[in-house]
PDB file of C-alpha atoms in Angstrom:
ATOM      1  CA  MET A   1      -0.097   0.257  -0.074  1.00  0.00           C
ATOM      2  CA  LEU A   2       2.899   2.202   0.834  1.00  0.00           C
ATOM      3  CA  LYS A   3       4.416   1.872  -2.635  1.00  0.00           C
ATOM      4  CA  VAL A   4       1.164   2.520  -4.280  1.00  0.00           C
ATOM      5  CA  SER A   5       0.429   5.936  -2.233  1.00  0.00           C
ATOM      6  CA  VAL A   6       3.869   6.836  -3.183  1.00  0.00           C
ATOM      7  CA  LEU A   7       3.460   6.397  -6.517  1.00  0.00           C
ATOM      8  CA  ALA A   8       0.142   7.942  -6.842  1.00  0.00           C
ATOM      9  CA  MET A   9       1.574  10.984  -5.199  1.00  0.00           C
ATOM     10  CA  THR A  10       4.552  11.144  -7.784  1.00  0.00           C
ATOM     11  CA  LEU A  11       2.166  10.964 -10.710  1.00  0.00           C
ATOM     12  CA  ALA A  12      -0.307  13.391  -9.375  1.00  0.00           C
ATOM     13  CA  GLY A  13       3.019  16.139  -8.316  1.00  0.00           C
ATOM     14  CA  LEU A  14       4.050  15.473 -12.024  1.00  0.00           C
ATOM     15  CA  CYS A  15       0.570  16.780 -13.395  1.00  0.00           C
ATOM     16  CA  CYS A  16       0.779  19.779 -10.880  1.00  0.00           C
ATOM     17  CA  GLN A  17       4.012  20.891 -12.390  1.00  0.00           C
ATOM     18  CA  ALA A  18       2.581  20.480 -15.932  1.00  0.00           C
ATOM     19  CA  ALA A  19      -0.339  22.405 -15.594  1.00  0.00           C
ATOM     20  CA  TYR A  20       1.465  24.871 -13.744  1.00  0.00           C
ATOM     21  CA  ALA A  21       3.674  24.919 -17.053  1.00  0.00           C
ATOM     22  CA  GLN A  22       0.886  24.973 -19.213  1.00  0.00           C
ATOM     23  CA  ASP A  23      -0.461  28.194 -16.935  1.00  0.00           C
ATOM     24  CA  ALA A  24       2.815  29.994 -16.911  1.00  0.00           C
ATOM     25  CA  LYS A  25       2.958  29.943 -20.961  1.00  0.00           C
ATOM     26  CA  LYS A  26      -0.411  31.140 -21.109  1.00  0.00           C
ATOM     27  CA  THR A  27       0.305  34.562 -18.322  1.00  0.00           C
ATOM     28  CA  ALA A  28       3.572  34.821 -19.196  1.00  0.00           C
ATOM     29  CA  PRO A  29       4.387  38.066 -21.581  1.00  0.00           C
ATOM     30  CA  ALA A  30       4.582  37.228 -25.188  1.00  0.00           C
ATOM     31  CA  LYS A  31       8.590  37.346 -26.449  1.00  0.00           C
ATOM     32  CA  ALA A  32       9.151  40.105 -28.904  1.00  0.00           C
ATOM     33  CA  PRO A  33      10.470  39.340 -31.939  1.00  0.00           C
ATOM     34  CA  ALA A  34      14.346  39.301 -32.574  1.00  0.00           C
ATOM     35  CA  ALA A  35      14.793  42.972 -34.015  1.00  0.00           C
ATOM     36  CA  ALA A  36      16.224  42.424 -37.830  1.00  0.00           C
ATOM     37  CA  PRO A  37      19.944  43.333 -38.007  1.00  0.00           C
ATOM     38  CA  ALA A  38      20.658  46.846 -39.126  1.00  0.00           C
ATOM     39  CA  VAL A  39      21.587  46.922 -43.020  1.00  0.00           C
ATOM     40  CA  SER A  40      25.234  48.502 -42.267  1.00  0.00           C
ATOM     41  CA  GLU A  41      25.691  44.986 -40.032  1.00  0.00           C
ATOM     42  CA  GLU A  42      25.738  43.179 -42.845  1.00  0.00           C
ATOM     43  CA  LEU A  43      27.889  44.808 -44.864  1.00  0.00           C
ATOM     44  CA  PHE A  44      31.544  44.571 -45.397  1.00  0.00           C
ATOM     45  CA  GLY A  45      33.858  45.267 -48.606  1.00  0.00           C
ATOM     46  CA  THR A  46      32.607  47.327 -51.449  1.00  0.00           C
ATOM     47  CA  LEU A  47      28.900  47.465 -50.265  1.00  0.00           C
ATOM     48  CA  LYS A  48      29.777  48.788 -46.795  1.00  0.00           C
ATOM     49  CA  LYS A  49      32.498  51.305 -48.249  1.00  0.00           C
ATOM     50  CA  VAL A  50      29.629  52.170 -50.779  1.00  0.00           C
ATOM     51  CA  LYS A  51      27.103  52.620 -47.937  1.00  0.00           C
ATOM     52  CA  ASP A  52      29.538  54.662 -45.471  1.00  0.00           C
ATOM     53  CA  SER A  53      30.286  57.251 -48.257  1.00  0.00           C
ATOM     54  CA  GLY A  54      27.070  57.070 -50.160  1.00  0.00           C
ATOM     55  CA  THR A  55      28.996  57.375 -53.466  1.00  0.00           C
ATOM     56  CA  ILE A  56      29.728  54.571 -56.080  1.00  0.00           C
ATOM     57  CA  THR A  57      32.690  55.066 -58.098  1.00  0.00           C
ATOM     58  CA  LEU A  58      32.912  53.786 -61.616  1.00  0.00           C
ATOM     59  CA  GLY A  59      36.266  53.842 -63.591  1.00  0.00           C
ATOM     60  CA  ILE A  60      35.812  54.746 -67.011  1.00  0.00           C
ATOM     61  CA  ARG A  61      37.767  54.507 -70.204  1.00  0.00           C
ATOM     62  CA  GLU A  62      37.945  58.328 -72.537  1.00  0.00           C
ATOM     63  CA  SER A  63      39.293  56.699 -75.690  1.00  0.00           C
ATOM     64  CA  SER A  64      38.191  52.677 -75.540  1.00  0.00           C
ATOM     65  CA  PHE A  65      35.188  52.944 -78.534  1.00  0.00           C
ATOM     66  CA  PRO A  66      32.351  51.725 -78.053  1.00  0.00           C
ATOM     67  CA  LEU A  67      32.546  50.422 -74.751  1.00  0.00           C
ATOM     68  CA  SER A  68      33.622  53.672 -72.933  1.00  0.00           C
ATOM     69  CA  TYR A  69      34.564  56.705 -73.776  1.00  0.00           C
ATOM     70  CA  LEU A  70      33.867  60.495 -73.842  1.00  0.00           C
ATOM     71  CA  ASP A  71      30.907  62.155 -76.075  1.00  0.00           C
ATOM     72  CA  ALA A  72      31.389  65.928 -77.326  1.00  0.00           C
ATOM     73  CA  ASN A  73      30.282  67.236 -74.089  1.00  0.00           C
ATOM     74  CA  GLN A  74      33.043  65.100 -72.187  1.00  0.00           C
ATOM     75  CA  LYS A  75      30.485  62.773 -70.792  1.00  0.00           C
ATOM     76  CA  PRO A  76      31.503  59.009 -70.418  1.00  0.00           C
ATOM     77  CA  VAL A  77      29.389  57.015 -72.721  1.00  0.00           C
ATOM     78  CA  GLY A  78      29.184  53.310 -74.420  1.00  0.00           C
ATOM     79  CA  TYR A  79      28.080  49.734 -74.045  1.00  0.00           C
ATOM     80  CA  HIS A  80      30.125  49.038 -70.462  1.00  0.00           C
ATOM     81  CA  ILE A  81      28.714  52.490 -69.279  1.00  0.00           C
ATOM     82  CA  ASP A  82      25.265  51.338 -69.414  1.00  0.00           C
ATOM     83  CA  VAL A  83      26.063  47.996 -68.204  1.00  0.00           C
ATOM     84  CA  CYS A  84      27.611  49.346 -64.877  1.00  0.00           C
ATOM     85  CA  TYR A  85      24.752  51.577 -64.647  1.00  0.00           C
ATOM     86  CA  LYS A  86      22.739  48.429 -64.220  1.00  0.00           C
ATOM     87  CA  ILE A  87      24.694  47.544 -62.083  1.00  0.00           C
ATOM     88  CA  VAL A  88      24.748  50.468 -59.956  1.00  0.00           C
ATOM     89  CA  ASP A  89      21.117  50.362 -60.405  1.00  0.00           C
ATOM     90  CA  ALA A  90      20.677  46.790 -58.415  1.00  0.00           C
ATOM     91  CA  VAL A  91      23.057  48.159 -55.622  1.00  0.00           C
ATOM     92  CA  LYS A  92      20.697  51.237 -54.661  1.00  0.00           C
ATOM     93  CA  LYS A  93      17.917  48.482 -54.934  1.00  0.00           C
ATOM     94  CA  ARG A  94      20.110  46.248 -52.220  1.00  0.00           C
ATOM     95  CA  LEU A  95      21.406  49.299 -50.134  1.00  0.00           C
ATOM     96  CA  LYS A  96      17.427  50.653 -50.433  1.00  0.00           C
ATOM     97  CA  MET A  97      19.378  53.929 -51.149  1.00  0.00           C
ATOM     98  CA  PRO A  98      17.524  55.401 -54.113  1.00  0.00           C
ATOM     99  CA  ASP A  99      19.854  58.648 -54.489  1.00  0.00           C
ATOM    100  CA  LEU A 100      23.497  57.012 -53.871  1.00  0.00           C
ATOM    101  CA  LYS A 101      25.614  58.993 -55.486  1.00  0.00           C
ATOM    102  CA  VAL A 102      27.604  57.929 -58.859  1.00  0.00           C
ATOM    103  CA  ALA A 103      31.120  59.046 -59.060  1.00  0.00           C
ATOM    104  CA  GLU A 104      33.351  58.761 -62.428  1.00  0.00           C
ATOM    105  CA  GLN A 105      37.003  58.416 -62.050  1.00  0.00           C
ATOM    106  CA  ALA A 106      39.065  58.164 -65.223  1.00  0.00           C
ATOM    107  CA  VAL A 107      41.553  55.074 -65.353  1.00  0.00           C
ATOM    108  CA  THR A 108      43.920  53.986 -67.859  1.00  0.00           C
ATOM    109  CA  SER A 109      45.295  50.413 -69.019  1.00  0.00           C
ATOM    110  CA  GLN A 110      48.267  51.123 -66.521  1.00  0.00           C
ATOM    111  CA  ASN A 111      46.607  52.322 -63.426  1.00  0.00           C
ATOM    112  CA  ARG A 112      42.923  50.579 -63.683  1.00  0.00           C
ATOM    113  CA  ILE A 113      44.233  47.881 -61.572  1.00  0.00           C
ATOM    114  CA  PRO A 114      45.240  49.078 -58.760  1.00  0.00           C
ATOM    115  CA  LEU A 115      42.855  52.169 -58.300  1.00  0.00           C
ATOM    116  CA  THR A 116      40.270  48.919 -58.230  1.00  0.00           C
ATOM    117  CA  THR A 117      42.267  47.054 -56.090  1.00  0.00           C
ATOM    118  CA  ASN A 118      43.188  50.511 -53.394  1.00  0.00           C
ATOM    119  CA  GLY A 119      39.117  51.163 -53.382  1.00  0.00           C
ATOM    120  CA  THR A 120      39.426  54.301 -55.934  1.00  0.00           C
ATOM    121  CA  VAL A 121      36.610  52.903 -58.050  1.00  0.00           C
ATOM    122  CA  ASP A 122      34.576  50.072 -56.922  1.00  0.00           C
ATOM    123  CA  LEU A 123      33.538  48.913 -60.653  1.00  0.00           C
ATOM    124  CA  GLU A 124      36.229  49.390 -63.664  1.00  0.00           C
ATOM    125  CA  CYS A 125      33.865  50.080 -66.807  1.00  0.00           C
ATOM    126  CA  GLY A 126      36.492  50.013 -69.861  1.00  0.00           C
ATOM    127  CA  SER A 127      37.415  47.520 -71.840  1.00  0.00           C
ATOM    128  CA  THR A 128      39.662  44.920 -69.230  1.00  0.00           C
ATOM    129  CA  THR A 129      40.493  41.532 -70.697  1.00  0.00           C
ATOM    130  CA  ASN A 130      39.843  38.633 -68.095  1.00  0.00           C
ATOM    131  CA  ASN A 131      42.802  36.755 -67.982  1.00  0.00           C
ATOM    132  CA  ALA A 132      44.433  34.347 -65.474  1.00  0.00           C
ATOM    133  CA  ASP A 133      46.835  36.859 -64.321  1.00  0.00           C
ATOM    134  CA  ARG A 134      44.610  39.034 -63.561  1.00  0.00           C
ATOM    135  CA  GLN A 135      42.285  36.969 -61.612  1.00  0.00           C
ATOM    136  CA  LYS A 136      45.025  36.754 -59.420  1.00  0.00           C
ATOM    137  CA  GLN A 137      44.550  40.387 -58.459  1.00  0.00           C
ATOM    138  CA  VAL A 138      41.301  41.174 -59.510  1.00  0.00           C
ATOM    139  CA  ALA A 139      37.640  39.636 -60.136  1.00  0.00           C
ATOM    140  CA  PHE A 140      35.334  40.228 -62.946  1.00  0.00           C
ATOM    141  CA  ALA A 141      32.058  40.135 -64.039  1.00  0.00           C
ATOM    142  CA  PRO A 142      30.698  37.501 -66.240  1.00  0.00           C
ATOM    143  CA  THR A 143      31.762  38.230 -69.874  1.00  0.00           C
ATOM    144  CA  THR A 144      30.073  40.912 -71.577  1.00  0.00           C
ATOM    145  CA  TYR A 145      31.999  41.042 -74.617  1.00  0.00           C
ATOM    146  CA  VAL A 146      34.393  39.044 -76.679  1.00  0.00           C
ATOM    147  CA  THR A 147      37.340  40.613 -78.759  1.00  0.00           C
ATOM    148  CA  ASN A 148      39.865  39.730 -81.311  1.00  0.00           C
ATOM    149  CA  VAL A 149      43.077  41.607 -81.562  1.00  0.00           C
ATOM    150  CA  LYS A 150      44.179  42.596 -84.708  1.00  0.00           C
ATOM    151  CA  MET A 151      46.008  45.522 -86.050  1.00  0.00           C
ATOM    152  CA  ALA A 152      44.995  48.861 -87.913  1.00  0.00           C
ATOM    153  CA  VAL A 153      47.184  50.274 -90.778  1.00  0.00           C
ATOM    154  CA  LYS A 154      47.208  52.854 -93.002  1.00  0.00           C
ATOM    155  CA  LYS A 155      45.869  51.255 -96.541  1.00  0.00           C
ATOM    156  CA  ALA A 156      48.553  53.309 -98.328  1.00  0.00           C
ATOM    157  CA  SER A 157      51.512  51.062 -96.417  1.00  0.00           C
ATOM    158  CA  GLY A 158      50.545  47.973 -97.847  1.00  0.00           C
ATOM    159  CA  ILE A 159      50.767  45.983 -94.841  1.00  0.00           C
ATOM    160  CA  THR A 160      48.362  43.352 -94.384  1.00  0.00           C
ATOM    161  CA  ASP A 161      50.072  40.975 -91.841  1.00  0.00           C
ATOM    162  CA  ILE A 162      52.141  40.899 -88.780  1.00  0.00           C
ATOM    163  CA  ASN A 163      55.142  39.267 -90.819  1.00  0.00           C
ATOM    164  CA  GLN A 164      55.589  42.669 -92.415  1.00  0.00           C
ATOM    165  CA  LEU A 165      56.453  44.603 -89.543  1.00  0.00           C
ATOM    166  CA  GLY A 166      60.095  43.646 -89.580  1.00  0.00           C
ATOM    167  CA  GLY A 167      62.202  47.006 -88.540  1.00  0.00           C
ATOM    168  CA  LYS A 168      58.892  48.923 -88.540  1.00  0.00           C
ATOM    169  CA  PRO A 169      58.059  50.975 -85.569  1.00  0.00           C
ATOM    170  CA  VAL A 170      54.239  49.474 -84.190  1.00  0.00           C
ATOM    171  CA  ALA A 171      52.233  51.224 -81.427  1.00  0.00           C
ATOM    172  CA  THR A 172      50.119  49.917 -78.652  1.00  0.00           C
ATOM    173  CA  THR A 173      48.974  51.197 -75.190  1.00  0.00           C
ATOM    174  CA  THR A 174      50.508  51.289 -72.187  1.00  0.00           C
ATOM    175  CA  GLY A 175      49.427  48.552 -69.311  1.00  0.00           C
ATOM    176  CA  THR A 176      47.726  46.230 -72.589  1.00  0.00           C
ATOM    177  CA  THR A 177      48.173  42.564 -73.510  1.00  0.00           C
ATOM    178  CA  SER A 178      49.115  43.685 -76.878  1.00  0.00           C
ATOM    179  CA  VAL A 179      52.606  43.440 -77.452  1.00  0.00           C
ATOM    180  CA  ALA A 180      52.862  40.230 -75.599  1.00  0.00           C
ATOM    181  CA  LEU A 181      50.431  38.816 -78.134  1.00  0.00           C
ATOM    182  CA  MET A 182      52.347  39.404 -80.913  1.00  0.00           C
ATOM    183  CA  ARG A 183      55.707  38.177 -79.524  1.00  0.00           C
ATOM    184  CA  SER A 184      53.992  34.787 -78.278  1.00  0.00           C
ATOM    185  CA  ASN A 185      52.329  34.737 -81.772  1.00  0.00           C
ATOM    186  CA  GLU A 186      53.784  31.815 -84.327  1.00  0.00           C
ATOM    187  CA  LYS A 187      53.731  34.131 -86.960  1.00  0.00           C
ATOM    188  CA  GLY A 188      55.226  37.080 -84.504  1.00  0.00           C
ATOM    189  CA  LYS A 189      58.442  35.165 -83.608  1.00  0.00           C
ATOM    190  CA  GLY A 190      61.473  36.088 -84.644  1.00  0.00           C
ATOM    191  CA  ILE A 191      60.345  39.855 -85.977  1.00  0.00           C
ATOM    192  CA  ASP A 192      62.114  42.687 -84.845  1.00  0.00           C
ATOM    193  CA  PHE A 193      59.424  44.961 -84.811  1.00  0.00           C
ATOM    194  CA  LYS A 194      60.052  48.708 -82.195  1.00  0.00           C
ATOM    195  CA  GLU A 195      57.774  49.123 -79.844  1.00  0.00           C
ATOM    196  CA  VAL A 196      56.033  52.466 -79.290  1.00  0.00           C
ATOM    197  CA  TYR A 197      53.339  53.324 -76.816  1.00  0.00           C
ATOM    198  CA  GLY A 198      50.755  55.317 -75.997  1.00  0.00           C
ATOM    199  CA  LYS A 199      49.744  56.376 -72.921  1.00  0.00           C
ATOM    200  CA  ASP A 200      46.016  55.629 -73.962  1.00  0.00           C
ATOM    201  CA  HIS A 201      44.498  54.199 -77.008  1.00  0.00           C
ATOM    202  CA  ALA A 202      43.499  57.294 -78.692  1.00  0.00           C
ATOM    203  CA  ASP A 203      47.397  58.498 -77.902  1.00  0.00           C
ATOM    204  CA  SER A 204      48.301  55.231 -79.962  1.00  0.00           C
ATOM    205  CA  PHE A 205      45.845  55.630 -82.784  1.00  0.00           C
ATOM    206  CA  LEU A 206      47.874  59.251 -82.764  1.00  0.00           C
ATOM    207  CA  MET A 207      51.055  57.612 -83.751  1.00  0.00           C
ATOM    208  CA  LEU A 208      49.763  55.820 -86.471  1.00  0.00           C
ATOM    209  CA  GLU A 209      47.795  58.442 -87.809  1.00  0.00           C
ATOM    210  CA  THR A 210      50.773  60.694 -87.980  1.00  0.00           C
ATOM    211  CA  ASP A 211      53.581  58.170 -88.881  1.00  0.00           C
ATOM    212  CA  ARG A 212      55.241  57.768 -85.826  1.00  0.00           C
ATOM    213  CA  ALA A 213      53.951  53.697 -86.313  1.00  0.00           C
ATOM    214  CA  VAL A 214      53.003  52.041 -89.226  1.00  0.00           C
ATOM    215  CA  ALA A 215      50.447  49.673 -87.185  1.00  0.00           C
ATOM    216  CA  PHE A 216      48.668  49.879 -84.292  1.00  0.00           C
ATOM    217  CA  VAL A 217      47.880  46.503 -82.360  1.00  0.00           C
ATOM    218  CA  MET A 218      44.626  46.411 -79.988  1.00  0.00           C
ATOM    219  CA  ASP A 219      41.210  45.129 -79.587  1.00  0.00           C
ATOM    220  CA  ASP A 220      39.338  44.977 -83.192  1.00  0.00           C
ATOM    221  CA  ASN A 221      36.210  47.032 -81.710  1.00  0.00           C
ATOM    222  CA  LEU A 222      38.431  49.537 -80.067  1.00  0.00           C
ATOM    223  CA  LEU A 223      40.022  50.360 -83.673  1.00  0.00           C
ATOM    224  CA  LEU A 224      37.001  50.410 -85.544  1.00  0.00           C
ATOM    225  CA  GLY A 225      35.785  52.933 -83.144  1.00  0.00           C
ATOM    226  CA  LEU A 226      38.939  54.894 -83.437  1.00  0.00           C
ATOM    227  CA  ILE A 227      38.991  54.690 -86.914  1.00  0.00           C
ATOM    228  CA  ALA A 228      35.197  55.828 -87.371  1.00  0.00           C
ATOM    229  CA  SER A 229      35.907  59.105 -85.269  1.00  0.00           C
ATOM    230  CA  SER A 230      39.595  59.964 -87.089  1.00  0.00           C
ATOM    231  CA  LYS A 231      39.527  62.404 -89.923  1.00  0.00           C
ATOM    232  CA  ALA A 232      39.992  60.346 -92.522  1.00  0.00           C
ATOM    233  CA  PRO A 233      38.152  56.782 -91.443  1.00  0.00           C
ATOM    234  CA  GLN A 234      38.689  55.908 -95.424  1.00  0.00           C
ATOM    235  CA  ASP A 235      42.093  55.969 -95.033  1.00  0.00           C
ATOM    236  CA  TYR A 236      42.857  52.643 -92.636  1.00  0.00           C
ATOM    237  CA  ALA A 237      42.068  49.377 -92.367  1.00  0.00           C
ATOM    238  CA  ILE A 238      42.199  46.443 -89.879  1.00  0.00           C
ATOM    239  CA  VAL A 239      44.074  43.526 -91.211  1.00  0.00           C
ATOM    240  CA  GLY A 240      46.149  40.498 -90.424  1.00  0.00           C
ATOM    241  CA  SER A 241      44.559  37.175 -88.692  1.00  0.00           C
ATOM    242  CA  PRO A 242      43.630  37.299 -84.939  1.00  0.00           C
ATOM    243  CA  LEU A 243      46.395  37.113 -82.477  1.00  0.00           C
ATOM    244  CA  SER A 244      43.940  36.264 -79.874  1.00  0.00           C
ATOM    245  CA  VAL A 245      40.378  36.027 -78.852  1.00  0.00           C
ATOM    246  CA  GLU A 246      39.685  37.928 -75.600  1.00  0.00           C
ATOM    247  CA  PRO A 247      36.910  38.316 -73.306  1.00  0.00           C
ATOM    248  CA  ILE A 248      36.595  41.841 -72.137  1.00  0.00           C
ATOM    249  CA  ALA A 249      34.315  42.190 -68.757  1.00  0.00           C
ATOM    250  CA  ILE A 250      33.683  44.716 -65.757  1.00  0.00           C
ATOM    251  CA  MET A 251      36.461  44.555 -63.318  1.00  0.00           C
ATOM    252  CA  LEU A 252      35.848  44.266 -59.445  1.00  0.00           C
ATOM    253  CA  ARG A 253      37.775  43.659 -56.189  1.00  0.00           C
ATOM    254  CA  LYS A 254      38.961  40.398 -55.235  1.00  0.00           C
ATOM    255  CA  ASP A 255      37.831  38.246 -52.734  1.00  0.00           C
ATOM    256  CA  ASP A 256      33.968  40.336 -52.120  1.00  0.00           C
ATOM    257  CA  PRO A 257      31.612  37.858 -52.982  1.00  0.00           C
ATOM    258  CA  THR A 258      28.263  39.800 -51.387  1.00  0.00           C
ATOM    259  CA  PHE A 259      29.432  42.144 -54.314  1.00  0.00           C
ATOM    260  CA  LYS A 260      30.267  39.719 -57.249  1.00  0.00           C
ATOM    261  CA  ALA A 261      27.004  38.274 -56.380  1.00  0.00           C
ATOM    262  CA  ILE A 262      24.955  41.271 -57.205  1.00  0.00           C
ATOM    263  CA  VAL A 263      27.293  42.254 -60.074  1.00  0.00           C
ATOM    264  CA  ASP A 264      26.960  38.567 -61.585  1.00  0.00           C
ATOM    265  CA  ILE A 265      23.245  38.053 -61.008  1.00  0.00           C
ATOM    266  CA  THR A 266      22.941  41.812 -62.649  1.00  0.00           C
ATOM    267  CA  VAL A 267      24.562  40.434 -65.698  1.00  0.00           C
ATOM    268  CA  LYS A 268      23.156  37.397 -66.162  1.00  0.00           C
ATOM    269  CA  ASP A 269      19.764  38.559 -65.560  1.00  0.00           C
ATOM    270  CA  LEU A 270      20.373  41.376 -68.665  1.00  0.00           C
ATOM    271  CA  ALA A 271      21.840  38.119 -70.696  1.00  0.00           C
ATOM    272  CA  LYS A 272      18.496  35.778 -70.125  1.00  0.00           C
ATOM    273  CA  SER A 273      16.245  39.114 -70.591  1.00  0.00           C
ATOM    274  CA  GLY A 274      18.090  40.276 -74.250  1.00  0.00           C
ATOM    275  CA  GLU A 275      18.841  43.510 -72.637  1.00  0.00           C
ATOM    276  CA  LEU A 276      22.202  42.953 -73.170  1.00  0.00           C
ATOM    277  CA  ASN A 277      21.094  42.269 -76.984  1.00  0.00           C
ATOM    278  CA  LYS A 278      19.308  45.451 -77.166  1.00  0.00           C
ATOM    279  CA  LEU A 279      22.409  47.178 -75.873  1.00  0.00           C
ATOM    280  CA  TYR A 280      24.871  45.859 -78.173  1.00  0.00           C
ATOM    281  CA  THR A 281      22.591  46.613 -81.017  1.00  0.00           C
ATOM    282  CA  LYS A 282      22.696  50.353 -79.628  1.00  0.00           C
ATOM    283  CA  TRP A 283      26.329  50.735 -79.515  1.00  0.00           C
ATOM    284  CA  PHE A 284      27.357  48.385 -82.564  1.00  0.00           C
ATOM    285  CA  LEU A 285      24.549  48.705 -84.943  1.00  0.00           C
ATOM    286  CA  SER A 286      23.449  52.298 -84.585  1.00  0.00           C
ATOM    287  CA  PRO A 287      24.457  55.704 -84.814  1.00  0.00           C
ATOM    288  CA  ILE A 288      26.616  56.907 -82.201  1.00  0.00           C
ATOM    289  CA  PRO A 289      28.146  59.676 -80.632  1.00  0.00           C
ATOM    290  CA  PRO A 290      29.646  62.028 -81.110  1.00  0.00           C
ATOM    291  CA  LYS A 291      30.153  61.950 -85.025  1.00  0.00           C
ATOM    292  CA  GLY A 292      26.463  59.846 -85.337  1.00  0.00           C
ATOM    293  CA  VAL A 293      28.590  57.064 -87.249  1.00  0.00           C
ATOM    294  CA  ASN A 294      27.200  53.364 -87.394  1.00  0.00           C
ATOM    295  CA  LEU A 295      30.073  50.939 -86.907  1.00  0.00           C
ATOM    296  CA  ASN A 296      27.853  48.172 -88.606  1.00  0.00           C
ATOM    297  CA  PHE A 297      29.754  45.386 -86.191  1.00  0.00           C
ATOM    298  CA  PRO A 298      27.352  42.380 -85.654  1.00  0.00           C
ATOM    299  CA  MET A 299      27.825  40.077 -82.779  1.00  0.00           C
ATOM    300  CA  SER A 300      30.428  37.141 -82.885  1.00  0.00           C
ATOM    301  CA  ASP A 301      29.386  33.800 -82.555  1.00  0.00           C
ATOM    302  CA  ALA A 302      31.868  33.916 -79.720  1.00  0.00           C
ATOM    303  CA  LEU A 303      29.919  36.557 -77.840  1.00  0.00           C
ATOM    304  CA  LYS A 304      26.689  34.641 -78.434  1.00  0.00           C
ATOM    305  CA  ASN A 305      27.862  31.586 -76.947  1.00  0.00           C
ATOM    306  CA  VAL A 306      28.808  33.762 -73.738  1.00  0.00           C
ATOM    307  CA  ILE A 307      25.624  35.843 -73.702  1.00  0.00           C
ATOM    308  CA  ALA A 308      23.814  32.141 -73.824  1.00  0.00           C
ATOM    309  CA  ALA A 309      25.612  30.778 -71.125  1.00  0.00           C
ATOM    310  CA  PRO A 310      26.832  33.753 -68.946  1.00  0.00           C
ATOM    311  CA  ASN A 311      30.604  32.799 -67.208  1.00  0.00           C
ATOM    312  CA  ASP A 312      33.754  34.813 -65.867  1.00  0.00           C
ATOM    313  CA  ASN A 313      36.450  32.200 -67.856  1.00  0.00           C
ATOM    314  CA  PRO A 314      39.646  33.847 -68.396  1.00  0.00           C
ATOM    315  CA  ALA A 315      40.930  34.288 -72.251  1.00  0.00           C
ATOM    316  CA  GLU A 316      43.279  31.379 -71.416  1.00  0.00           C
ATOM    317  CA  SER A 317      39.949  29.272 -71.675  1.00  0.00           C
ATOM    318  CA  TYR A 318      39.497  30.171 -75.380  1.00  0.00           C
ATOM    319  CA  LYS A 319      40.728  28.551 -78.721  1.00  0.00           C
ATOM    320  CA  ARG A 320      43.739  30.230 -80.025  1.00  0.00           C
TER     321      ARG A 320
END
């Protein structure tokens, strides 16, 4: 009997405890939901820098036709300028800062990487080749243009190929990969040409224009734009087989996955929606400032493939 009584008392006690717990739940004040963390507490890297400063800075080129260049009013315009402003819109939305200021900083082939890595510019919106060596220093958006590296000459020179450049001055732009490509090209091996450097693409083309160089080696789209904007477009030709096929992309700082995700998603959405095709038509197949020249430069199969399946693969992954 004693054992049964003890068991009964124990069960009764447990029932009382359970009932008390239920009452406590009913009478205890509701727990306030955890406050959402402030936006700034979630941010780091470029997004934090941009939010704290209230400004996002674009690195622009002054003569990278038709990707990034200055119009008659010295305003940056071009295919990659438009792409970068689409990314800026995505950043404004992410930060809930519709009035975010946009600054534009001119960069050159020589200083574009240092100015990106040191935080001076947040997006480099020019004509930069994505290659394995540069990927050690910076990151790239999915490719938005694919170029062939070729050479522009004056028609009167009679030059049609790289093997005719022996002993002659050849222009290229400081900080680009063009001369290295010429040296490594099978046809270029053993040819003793003289390298002359322009500080930017316009300066390099001026060397060709004033006969300080017999050829200017650069991306075909840049050559085409410079020729179209020159005083006598009919005097020039783009000749020779391609020295290289290279992916061109918006550049940003490395090891910043949150910001890169915004950039990548924006570019992929532009590709998927058909907006990239529209921008290409605007800048490569329509009259463009400052002279209203139409480059009439159809989209290459290589670029069509990249738009169909966006990626940030380096130049080394492309067929040579």
